[in-house]
Coordinates of C-alpha atoms and ligand atoms in Angstrom, one line a residue:
X1 CA 18.9 54.0 72.1
X2 CA 19.0 50.2 70.0
X3 CA 22.2 48.8 70.5
X4 CA 23.0 45.5 67.8
X5 CA 24.7 42.1 69.1
X6 CA 27.6 40.5 66.9
X7 CA 28.3 37.2 67.6
X8 CA 30.7 35.0 66.2
X9 CA 31.4 31.3 67.0
X10 CA 35.0 28.9 68.1
X11 CA 34.3 25.4 68.7
X12 CA 36.1 23.1 69.3
X13 CA 35.3 19.5 68.2
X14 CA 37.0 16.3 69.3
X15 CA 37.6 14.0 66.1
X16 CA 36.0 10.7 66.3
X17 CA 39.6 8.8 66.3
X18 CA 40.9 5.8 68.3
X19 CA 44.4 7.4 69.3
X20 CA 45.6 11.0 69.5
X21 CA 46.2 12.9 66.7
X22 CA 50.5 12.8 67.6
X23 CA 50.9 9.7 69.3
X24 CA 49.6 6.0 69.9
X25 CA 47.5 6.7 73.4
X26 CA 43.5 5.7 73.6
X27 CA 41.4 8.6 73.6
X28 CA 39.1 7.1 75.1
X29 CA 36.5 9.1 77.8
X30 CA 35.8 7.7 81.1
X31 CA 39.1 5.8 82.2
X32 CA 40.7 5.7 84.8
X33 CA 42.3 9.8 84.9
X34 CA 46.1 9.7 83.5
X35 CA 45.8 6.1 82.2
X36 CA 46.5 6.9 78.9
X37 CA 49.7 8.6 79.0
X38 CA 52.8 8.4 77.4
X39 CA 56.6 10.0 76.4
X40 CA 54.6 12.2 73.3
X41 CA 51.4 13.7 75.1
X42 CA 53.2 14.6 78.2
X43 CA 56.0 16.3 76.6
X44 CA 59.1 14.6 77.5
X45 CA 61.8 15.4 75.6
X46 CA 62.5 13.9 72.9
X47 CA 60.0 12.6 71.9
X48 CA 58.9 12.8 68.6
X49 CA 54.8 13.2 67.3
X50 CA 53.8 12.2 64.3
X51 CA 50.6 13.0 62.8
X52 CA 47.1 10.3 63.0
X53 CA 46.0 9.9 59.3
X54 CA 42.2 9.4 60.5
X55 CA 42.1 12.4 62.0
X56 CA 43.6 14.4 58.9
X57 CA 40.6 12.4 57.2
X58 CA 37.9 13.5 59.6
X59 CA 39.4 17.8 60.0
X60 CA 38.9 17.1 56.2
X61 CA 35.6 15.5 56.0
X62 CA 33.8 18.5 58.7
X63 CA 35.8 21.0 56.5
X64 CA 34.8 20.4 53.1
X65 CA 30.7 19.7 54.9
X66 CA 31.3 23.2 55.7
X67 CA 32.0 23.9 51.9
X68 CA 35.7 24.9 52.9
X69 CA 39.1 25.3 50.4
X70 CA 41.0 22.5 51.4
X71 CA 44.4 23.5 51.7
X72 CA 46.8 20.5 50.0
X73 CA 49.8 21.6 52.2
X74 CA 48.9 23.2 55.7
X75 CA 51.4 23.7 58.8
X76 CA 51.3 23.0 62.6
X77 CA 52.9 25.4 64.9
X78 CA 53.4 25.4 68.6
X79 CA 51.3 27.9 70.6
X80 CA 52.4 29.0 73.9
X81 CA 51.2 29.5 77.5
X82 CA 51.6 27.9 80.4
X83 CA 49.1 26.2 82.7
X84 CA 49.1 22.9 85.2
X85 CA 47.0 20.7 82.8
X86 CA 49.3 21.6 79.8
X87 CA 52.4 19.9 80.6
X88 CA 54.5 20.8 77.4
X89 CA 54.1 24.1 77.9
X90 CA 52.4 24.1 74.7
X91 CA 50.2 23.6 72.5
X92 CA 50.5 22.2 68.8
X93 CA 47.7 24.0 66.8
X94 CA 47.4 24.9 63.1
X95 CA 47.9 28.5 62.7
X96 CA 48.8 30.2 59.6
X97 CA 48.2 27.9 57.3
X98 CA 44.8 26.3 58.7
X99 CA 43.6 22.8 56.6
X100 CA 40.5 24.6 55.8
X101 CA 38.9 28.1 54.9
X102 CA 35.9 30.8 53.5
X103 CA 33.4 28.0 54.6
X104 CA 29.9 29.0 55.0
X105 CA 26.9 27.1 57.0
X106 CA 23.6 26.9 56.3
X107 CA 21.2 26.8 59.0
X108 CA 17.5 27.6 60.0
X109 CA 17.1 30.0 62.6
X110 CA 13.4 30.8 63.5
X111 CA 11.1 31.3 60.5
X112 CA 13.8 31.5 57.8
X113 CA 17.4 30.2 56.5
X114 CA 20.2 32.0 58.0
X115 CA 24.1 31.7 56.6
X116 CA 27.5 31.9 58.6
X117 CA 30.5 32.0 57.0
X118 CA 33.4 29.8 58.4
X119 CA 36.9 31.6 58.4
X120 CA 38.5 28.3 58.8
X121 CA 38.8 24.8 59.9
X122 CA 42.3 24.3 61.9
X123 CA 44.0 20.6 63.9
X124 CA 44.8 20.9 67.0
X125 CA 45.4 18.8 70.2
X126 CA 43.4 19.8 73.2
X127 CA 45.1 20.0 76.5
X128 CA 45.0 18.0 79.6
X129 CA 42.0 18.9 82.5
X130 CA 42.1 20.1 85.8
X131 CA 39.4 18.4 88.4
X132 CA 38.6 21.0 91.4
X133 CA 37.4 18.9 94.5
X134 CA 36.1 21.7 96.2
X135 CA 35.8 19.8 99.1
X136 CA 39.2 19.0 99.9
X137 CA 40.7 22.4 98.9
X138 CA 42.7 20.9 95.8
X139 CA 42.8 20.4 92.5
X140 CA 43.4 17.7 90.6
X141 CA 45.1 17.2 87.1
X142 CA 44.1 14.7 84.6
X143 CA 46.6 14.0 81.6
X144 CA 44.8 11.3 79.5
X145 CA 43.2 14.0 77.2
X146 CA 46.2 16.2 76.2
X147 CA 47.0 15.6 72.3
X148 CA 43.3 14.6 72.0
X149 CA 42.3 15.5 67.9
X150 CA 40.4 18.4 68.1
X151 CA 38.8 20.2 64.7
X152 CA 38.5 23.8 65.8
X153 CA 35.9 25.8 63.6
X154 CA 35.8 29.5 63.4
X155 CA 32.6 30.9 62.3
X156 CA 32.8 35.0 61.4
X157 CA 31.0 36.9 63.2
X158 CA 27.4 36.9 61.0
X159 CA 25.2 36.5 64.1
X160 CA 22.8 38.9 65.6
X161 CA 21.1 36.8 67.9
X162 CA 21.2 34.3 70.8
X163 CA 19.4 32.5 69.5
X164 CA 20.6 32.5 66.1
X165 CA 23.7 31.1 68.2
X166 CA 22.4 28.3 69.4
X167 CA 20.4 27.5 66.5
X168 CA 23.6 27.9 64.6
X169 CA 25.4 25.7 67.0
X170 CA 23.1 22.8 66.6
X171 CA 23.2 23.0 63.2
X172 CA 27.0 22.6 63.0
X173 CA 27.0 19.7 66.2
X174 CA 24.3 18.0 63.5
X175 CA 26.5 18.0 60.5
X176 CA 29.6 17.0 62.5
X177 CA 27.6 14.3 63.9
X178 CA 25.9 13.5 60.7
X179 CA 29.8 13.3 58.9
X180 CA 30.9 11.0 61.6
X181 CA 33.7 13.2 62.4
X182 CA 32.6 13.7 66.5
X183 CA 30.2 12.3 68.7
X184 CA 28.7 16.0 69.8
X185 CA 28.4 15.3 73.5
X186 CA 28.1 18.9 74.5
X187 CA 28.0 17.4 78.0
X188 CA 31.4 15.2 78.0
X189 CA 33.1 17.8 76.4
X190 CA 33.2 16.0 73.0
X191 CA 31.9 19.9 71.3
X192 CA 32.8 23.2 73.4
X193 CA 31.8 25.9 72.3
X194 CA 33.4 30.1 73.4
X195 CA 31.3 32.5 72.0
X196 CA 32.8 35.8 70.7
X197 CA 30.3 38.7 71.2
X198 CA 30.4 42.9 70.6
X199 CA 27.5 45.4 70.2
X200 CA 27.7 48.5 68.0
X201 CA 24.8 51.0 67.5
X202 CA 22.0 49.8 65.4
X203 CA 23.2 50.8 61.4
X204 CA 26.5 51.1 62.5
X205 CA 29.1 48.7 60.4
X206 CA 31.9 49.0 62.2
X207 CA 33.1 46.1 64.3
X208 CA 32.5 47.0 68.5
X209 CA 35.1 45.6 70.6
X210 CA 34.5 41.9 71.6
X211 CA 34.3 39.8 74.8
X212 CA 35.2 36.1 74.7
X213 CA 33.2 33.8 76.5
X214 CA 34.8 30.3 77.4
X215 CA 33.4 27.1 77.2
X216 CA 29.7 27.1 77.2
X217 CA 28.0 23.6 77.7
X218 CA 25.0 23.5 76.8
X219 CA 22.3 25.3 73.9
X220 CA 20.8 26.9 77.1
X221 CA 24.6 28.5 78.8
X222 CA 25.2 30.1 74.6
X223 CA 21.6 32.1 75.0
X224 CA 22.0 33.2 78.5
X225 CA 25.7 34.1 78.6
X226 CA 25.0 35.5 75.2
X227 CA 21.6 37.4 76.6
X228 CA 23.7 38.4 79.6
X229 CA 27.0 39.6 77.8
X230 CA 24.9 42.0 75.4
X231 CA 22.9 43.2 78.2
X232 CA 26.4 43.8 79.8
X233 CA 28.2 45.7 76.8
X234 CA 25.0 47.7 75.9
X235 CA 24.1 49.1 79.3
X236 CA 28.2 49.7 79.9
X237 CA 28.2 51.9 76.2
X238 CA 25.1 53.5 77.8
X239 CA 26.6 55.1 80.2
X240 CA 29.2 56.3 77.9
X241 CA 32.1 53.4 79.3
X242 CA 33.8 51.1 77.2
X243 CA 34.0 48.0 76.6
X244 CA 36.9 46.2 77.5
X245 CA 38.1 43.2 76.1
X246 CA 38.3 40.5 77.4
X247 CA 37.6 36.3 78.2
X248 CA 35.0 35.9 80.5
X249 CA 33.2 32.6 81.5
X250 CA 29.2 32.4 82.2
X251 CA 28.7 32.0 86.1
X252 CA 25.2 29.9 85.5
X253 CA 23.9 30.0 89.5
X254 CA 24.5 33.4 89.3
X255 CA 23.7 34.1 86.0
X256 CA 26.5 35.8 84.8
X257 CA 29.4 36.3 83.2
X258 CA 33.1 36.9 85.3
X259 CA 36.3 37.8 84.3
X260 CA 38.7 35.4 83.7
X261 CA 41.3 37.5 81.9
X262 CA 42.4 40.2 79.8
X263 CA 42.0 39.5 76.1
X264 CA 45.1 37.8 75.0
X265 CA 46.4 38.4 71.3
X266 CA 48.3 36.3 68.9
X267 CA 51.5 37.8 70.2
X268 CA 50.9 36.1 73.7
X269 CA 51.2 33.0 72.8
X270 CA 54.5 33.1 70.7
X271 CA 53.4 31.2 67.8
X272 CA 55.9 29.7 65.7
X273 CA 55.9 26.5 63.3
X274 CA 56.3 23.0 65.1
X275 CA 60.2 22.3 64.5
X276 CA 59.4 18.4 65.2
X277 CA 56.2 18.1 62.6
X278 CA 56.7 18.5 58.5
X279 CA 54.4 20.5 56.9
X280 CA 51.0 18.7 56.6
X281 CA 50.9 17.9 52.8
X282 CA 47.7 15.7 51.8
X283 CA 48.4 13.7 49.0
X284 CA 47.4 13.3 45.8
X285 CA 43.0 12.5 45.3
X286 CA 42.7 12.4 49.4
X287 CA 40.4 15.3 49.5
X288 CA 38.1 13.7 46.3
X289 CA 38.7 10.4 48.6
X290 CA 36.8 11.7 51.6
X291 CA 34.5 14.1 50.0
X292 CA 33.3 11.3 48.0
X293 CA 33.0 9.5 51.3
X294 CA 30.3 12.5 52.2
X295 CA 26.7 11.1 53.6
X296 CA 23.8 13.5 52.2
X297 CA 24.2 16.8 54.8
X298 CA 21.2 17.8 56.7
X299 CA 20.2 20.6 54.5
X300 CA 20.3 18.8 51.7
X301 CA 18.2 16.0 53.2
X302 CA 15.9 18.7 54.7
X303 CA 15.1 19.9 50.9
X304 CA 15.0 16.5 49.6
X305 CA 12.4 15.7 52.0
X306 CA 10.4 18.8 51.3
X307 CA 11.1 18.5 47.2
X308 CA 11.0 14.4 46.6
X309 CA 9.3 13.3 49.3
X310 CA 6.6 15.9 49.4
X311 CA 6.7 16.4 53.6
X312 CA 5.0 19.8 54.5
X313 CA 8.9 22.1 55.4
X314 CA 8.0 21.5 59.0
X315 CA 7.8 17.8 59.1
X316 CA 11.3 18.0 56.8
X317 CA 12.8 20.2 59.2
X318 CA 11.9 18.2 61.8
X319 CA 13.0 15.0 60.6
X320 CA 16.4 16.1 58.8
X321 CA 17.3 17.6 62.7
X322 CA 17.8 14.2 63.8
X323 CA 20.1 11.5 62.4
X324 CA 18.8 7.7 62.9
X325 CA 15.4 9.0 63.8
X326 CA 15.2 9.9 59.7
X327 CA 16.7 7.4 58.6
X328 CA 14.5 5.2 59.9
X329 CA 11.9 7.2 58.7
X330 CA 13.3 7.1 55.2
X331 CA 13.6 3.1 55.3
X332 CA 10.2 2.8 56.4
X333 CA 8.3 4.6 54.0
X334 CA 10.4 2.8 51.6
X335 CA 9.2 -0.4 53.2
X336 CA 5.9 0.8 52.7
X337 CA 5.8 2.0 49.3
X338 CA 7.4 -1.7 47.9
X339 CA 4.1 -3.3 49.5
X340 CA 1.8 -1.1 47.9
X341 CA 0.4 1.0 50.9
X342 CA -0.8 4.6 49.9
X343 CA 0.7 7.4 51.5
X344 CA 3.5 5.8 52.5
X345 CA 5.5 8.8 53.3
X346 CA 3.0 10.2 55.3
X347 CA 2.3 7.6 57.5
X348 CA 5.7 6.7 58.4
X349 CA 6.9 10.3 58.6
X350 CA 3.4 11.2 60.8
X351 CA 4.2 8.2 62.9
X352 CA 7.7 8.7 63.0
X353 CA 7.4 12.5 64.2
X354 CA 4.5 11.7 66.7
X355 CA 5.7 9.0 68.3
X356 CA 9.0 7.8 67.9
X357 CA 10.5 11.3 68.4
X358 CA 8.1 11.8 71.3
X359 CA 9.8 9.4 73.8
X360 CA 13.4 10.7 72.5
X361 CA 15.6 12.7 74.1
X362 CA 16.4 16.4 72.5
X363 CA 17.4 19.2 74.6
X364 CA 19.7 19.3 77.1
X365 CA 20.5 15.4 76.0
X366 CA 22.8 15.3 73.2
X367 CA 23.4 12.0 72.8
X368 CA 20.3 11.2 71.5
X369 CA 18.8 10.0 68.8
X370 CA 21.0 6.6 68.8
X371 CA 20.3 3.6 66.5
X372 CA 20.6 1.6 69.5
X373 CA 17.5 2.7 70.9
X374 CA 15.0 3.1 68.3
X375 CA 13.0 0.1 66.3
X376 CA 14.1 -1.0 63.1
X377 CA 12.5 0.3 60.1
X378 CA 11.0 -3.5 59.1
X379 CA 9.3 -4.2 62.1
X380 CA 7.9 -0.3 62.3
X381 CA 6.6 -0.5 58.6
X382 CA 4.8 -4.2 60.0
X383 CA 3.0 -1.9 62.3
X384 CA 1.8 0.9 59.7
X385 CA 0.9 -2.0 57.4
X386 CA -1.5 -3.1 60.1
X387 CA -2.9 0.1 60.7
X388 CA -3.4 0.4 56.7
X389 CA -4.7 -2.7 56.1
X390 CA -7.7 -1.8 58.9
X391 CA -6.5 -4.7 61.3
X392 CA -5.6 -2.9 64.3
X393 CA -6.1 1.0 64.9
X394 CA -3.7 3.8 65.0
X395 CA -4.7 4.1 68.6
X396 CA -3.7 0.3 69.3
X397 CA -0.3 1.1 67.0
X398 CA 1.1 3.3 69.8
X399 CA 0.5 1.0 72.2
X400 CA 2.2 -2.0 70.4
X401 CA 4.8 0.6 69.1
X402 CA 5.6 0.9 73.1
X403 CA 6.9 -2.4 73.4
X404 CA 8.8 -2.6 69.7
X405 CA 12.4 -1.1 71.1
X406 CA 13.1 -3.0 74.0
X407 CA 12.2 -6.9 72.3
X408 CA 12.4 -8.5 68.8
X409 CA 8.6 -9.6 68.8
X410 CA 6.7 -9.0 65.6
X411 CA 3.8 -6.5 65.6
X412 CA 1.2 -9.0 64.7
X413 CA 2.4 -11.1 67.5
X414 CA 1.8 -8.2 70.2
X415 CA -1.2 -8.0 68.8
X416 CA -2.6 -11.5 69.2
X417 CA -0.6 -12.0 72.4
X418 CA -3.2 -8.6 73.7
X419 CA -6.3 -9.0 71.7
X420 CA -5.6 -5.6 70.0
X421 CA -7.4 -6.4 66.7
X422 CA -9.2 -4.2 65.7
X423 CA -13.1 -5.2 65.7
X424 CA -14.8 -4.3 62.6
X425 CA -18.5 -6.5 62.9
X426 CA -21.1 -4.0 62.0
X427 CA -23.7 -5.1 64.4
X428 CA -21.5 -4.3 67.9
X429 CA -20.2 -0.7 66.5
X430 CA -23.7 0.4 65.3
X431 CA -24.8 -0.8 69.4
X432 CA -22.1 0.6 70.9
X433 CA -22.9 3.9 68.8
X434 CA -26.5 3.7 70.1
X435 CA -25.4 4.1 73.4
X436 CA -23.4 6.5 73.5
X437 CA -25.8 8.5 71.6
X438 CA -28.5 7.8 73.6
X439 CA -25.9 8.6 77.3
X440 CA -24.7 12.3 75.5
X441 CA -27.6 13.6 73.6
X442 CA -26.0 17.2 74.3
X443 CA -23.0 16.2 72.2
X444 CA -25.7 14.8 69.6
X445 CA -26.9 17.6 69.8
X446 CA -24.4 19.9 69.3
X447 CA -23.3 17.4 65.9
X448 CA -26.5 18.2 64.7
X449 CA -26.3 22.1 65.6
X450 CA -23.2 22.3 62.9
X451 CA -20.6 21.1 65.2
X452 CA -18.9 18.5 63.2
X453 CA -15.6 18.5 65.8
X454 CA -18.0 16.8 68.5
X455 CA -17.9 13.5 66.3
X456 CA -14.2 13.3 67.2
X457 CA -15.4 12.3 71.0
X458 CA -18.6 11.0 69.8
X459 CA -16.4 8.2 68.2
X460 CA -13.7 8.0 70.6
X461 CA -16.5 7.2 73.6
X462 CA -17.7 4.3 70.9
X463 CA -14.3 2.6 71.2
X464 CA -13.9 3.3 74.0
X465 CA -17.1 1.4 75.0
X466 CA -15.4 -1.5 73.1
X467 CA -12.7 -2.4 74.8
X468 CA -10.2 0.5 72.8
X469 CA -10.8 -2.2 70.2
X470 CA -14.0 -0.3 67.8
X471 CA -12.7 0.4 64.8
X472 CA -12.9 3.9 64.5
X473 CA -13.6 5.3 60.8
X474 CA -17.0 2.6 61.1
X475 CA -17.3 4.0 63.9
X476 CA -17.2 7.7 62.6
X477 CA -19.6 6.2 59.7
X478 CA -22.3 4.6 61.9
X479 CA -22.2 7.8 64.0
X480 CA -22.6 9.8 60.9
X481 CA -25.6 7.9 59.4
X482 CA -27.0 7.7 62.8
X483 CA -27.1 10.9 63.6
X484 CA -28.2 12.5 60.1
X485 CA -30.4 9.9 59.4
X486 CA -32.5 10.5 62.8
X487 CA -31.4 14.4 62.9
X488 CA -35.5 14.9 62.5
X489 CA -36.5 12.8 65.3
X490 CA -34.2 13.9 67.5
X491 CA -35.3 17.9 66.5
X492 CA -38.2 17.1 67.6
X493 CA -37.6 16.3 71.1
Ligands
ADP1 P1 40.3 34.5 69.1 O1 41.6 33.5 69.1 O2 41.6 35.4 69.7 O3 39.7 34.1 70.3 P2 39.8 34.7 66.1 O4 39.9 35.2 65.3 O5 40.2 33.0 66.4 O6 40.5 35.2 67.7 O7 37.9 34.8 66.2 C1 37.6 34.4 67.8 C2 36.0 35.1 67.0 O8 35.5 36.4 67.5 C3 34.9 35.1 65.5 O9 34.6 33.5 65.9 C4 34.8 36.0 65.2 O10 34.1 35.5 64.0 C5 34.6 36.4 66.3 N1 34.8 37.5 66.2 C6 35.8 38.6 65.7 N2 35.6 39.6 65.7 C7 34.4 39.7 66.4 C8 33.5 41.3 66.8 N3 34.2 42.8 67.4 N4 32.3 41.1 67.4 C9 32.3 39.5 68.0 N5 32.7 38.5 66.9 C10 34.1 39.0 66.6
MG2 MG1 39.4 32.3 70.8
ZN3 ZN1 49.9 9.5 74.3

């Protein structure tokens, strides 16, 4: 029997504001515990909340980037539950009339383009944080996170595999970071993902009973928790048991999900309209202003890289999935184009993809692509011009590049200081080429026998003989001439 998984995500994104959702306390991460609290965010009697305008703008930007319809009047409600890190006894959240609904997110997964519906985007405040101090056998409470603004983004149950779910989360994160709504750190918890998953017999259209797995803080956890949960549920159904609607957590060390509680239903929270806040009414022109300020979104950028800049689909996808590195590519390509270098896009994309991105953290380190750790486009273009005009080899360019991000030195100065300029004198190259051919008669024979790829090896040997500075293009030409010109002679030997 084959089972099909049905998956939907609930993502909490911390909005990048300086102050909290309903008070003036700072949202700074890493301050001393309980440093940023006041009467409002700890729910002292009589304290009144006031909505943070910036949080509304950022939530609205996220909703628009996800293609949602934004309501001009939404409402806040109280979601009541008891938890030690929730001193008010309720969370202010949008419930019946969320900020936005009916959107979609397009993303790439595996080899294909996929789309997931966005059910809603609403604003809410975060709860505090319980810090479990296992060694001392106690739990400490940090209320600084109470009242930090969040956008909750709920997808439709359109996802079918763990990979698709993690690719969808990746695309959502990229989008939120790109528009400046969220810093996107899964590690620090500014982006948190709950997954909802059920299984059903292949071909069935009704939805199965779902389980929610809370607080997955890496792409791998999302995939592993889903794979485990899909196996667990289908095995239960296979045995004729029912799946219980539950809220579970992921135990990464044990590699399994564990029950937290039976699934809570909306009535358990006793939602009711927040009496201390009027409806959130967006002023005339607000939504259009936010829309006008949105940057180009990652998917549009990917398509433009492909269609207008002529990048191969894979390169366009990899670059557009990066923030600052994609900006670097574009700026470098246009500087190269402006100075008349041929194939500016190919030169810039090749270097960014092969060299720049290689040093940048990727999976796991979600804070990668920090513009501060990148070289500036001006110097990268200068470096690639030195390659284009033959001053240095692309091998030397890689060496020069390694020094760039950490210093302000010009590429040309580094080339001079380190003596990396290419040696292009024909006599020296021919001499080195003759030596290499004499040392490697077998390779020479293979080339003459029709194996053209062996030329790459011989070129590298010539360059190496010239202290790594031989001009590889001239070395290749010279080798070819010597090998072809002396072919007769060689074959007699
Ligand atoms: P709750 O707040 O109780 O978790 P929501 O209505 O906000 O409920 O929905 C949570 C998520 O569950 C959504 O992402 C939705 O796509 C997903 N979902 C709903 N039904 C199913 C199902 N049968 N199987 C898998 N996912 C589901
Ligand atoms: Mg939920
Ligand atoms: Zn406060």
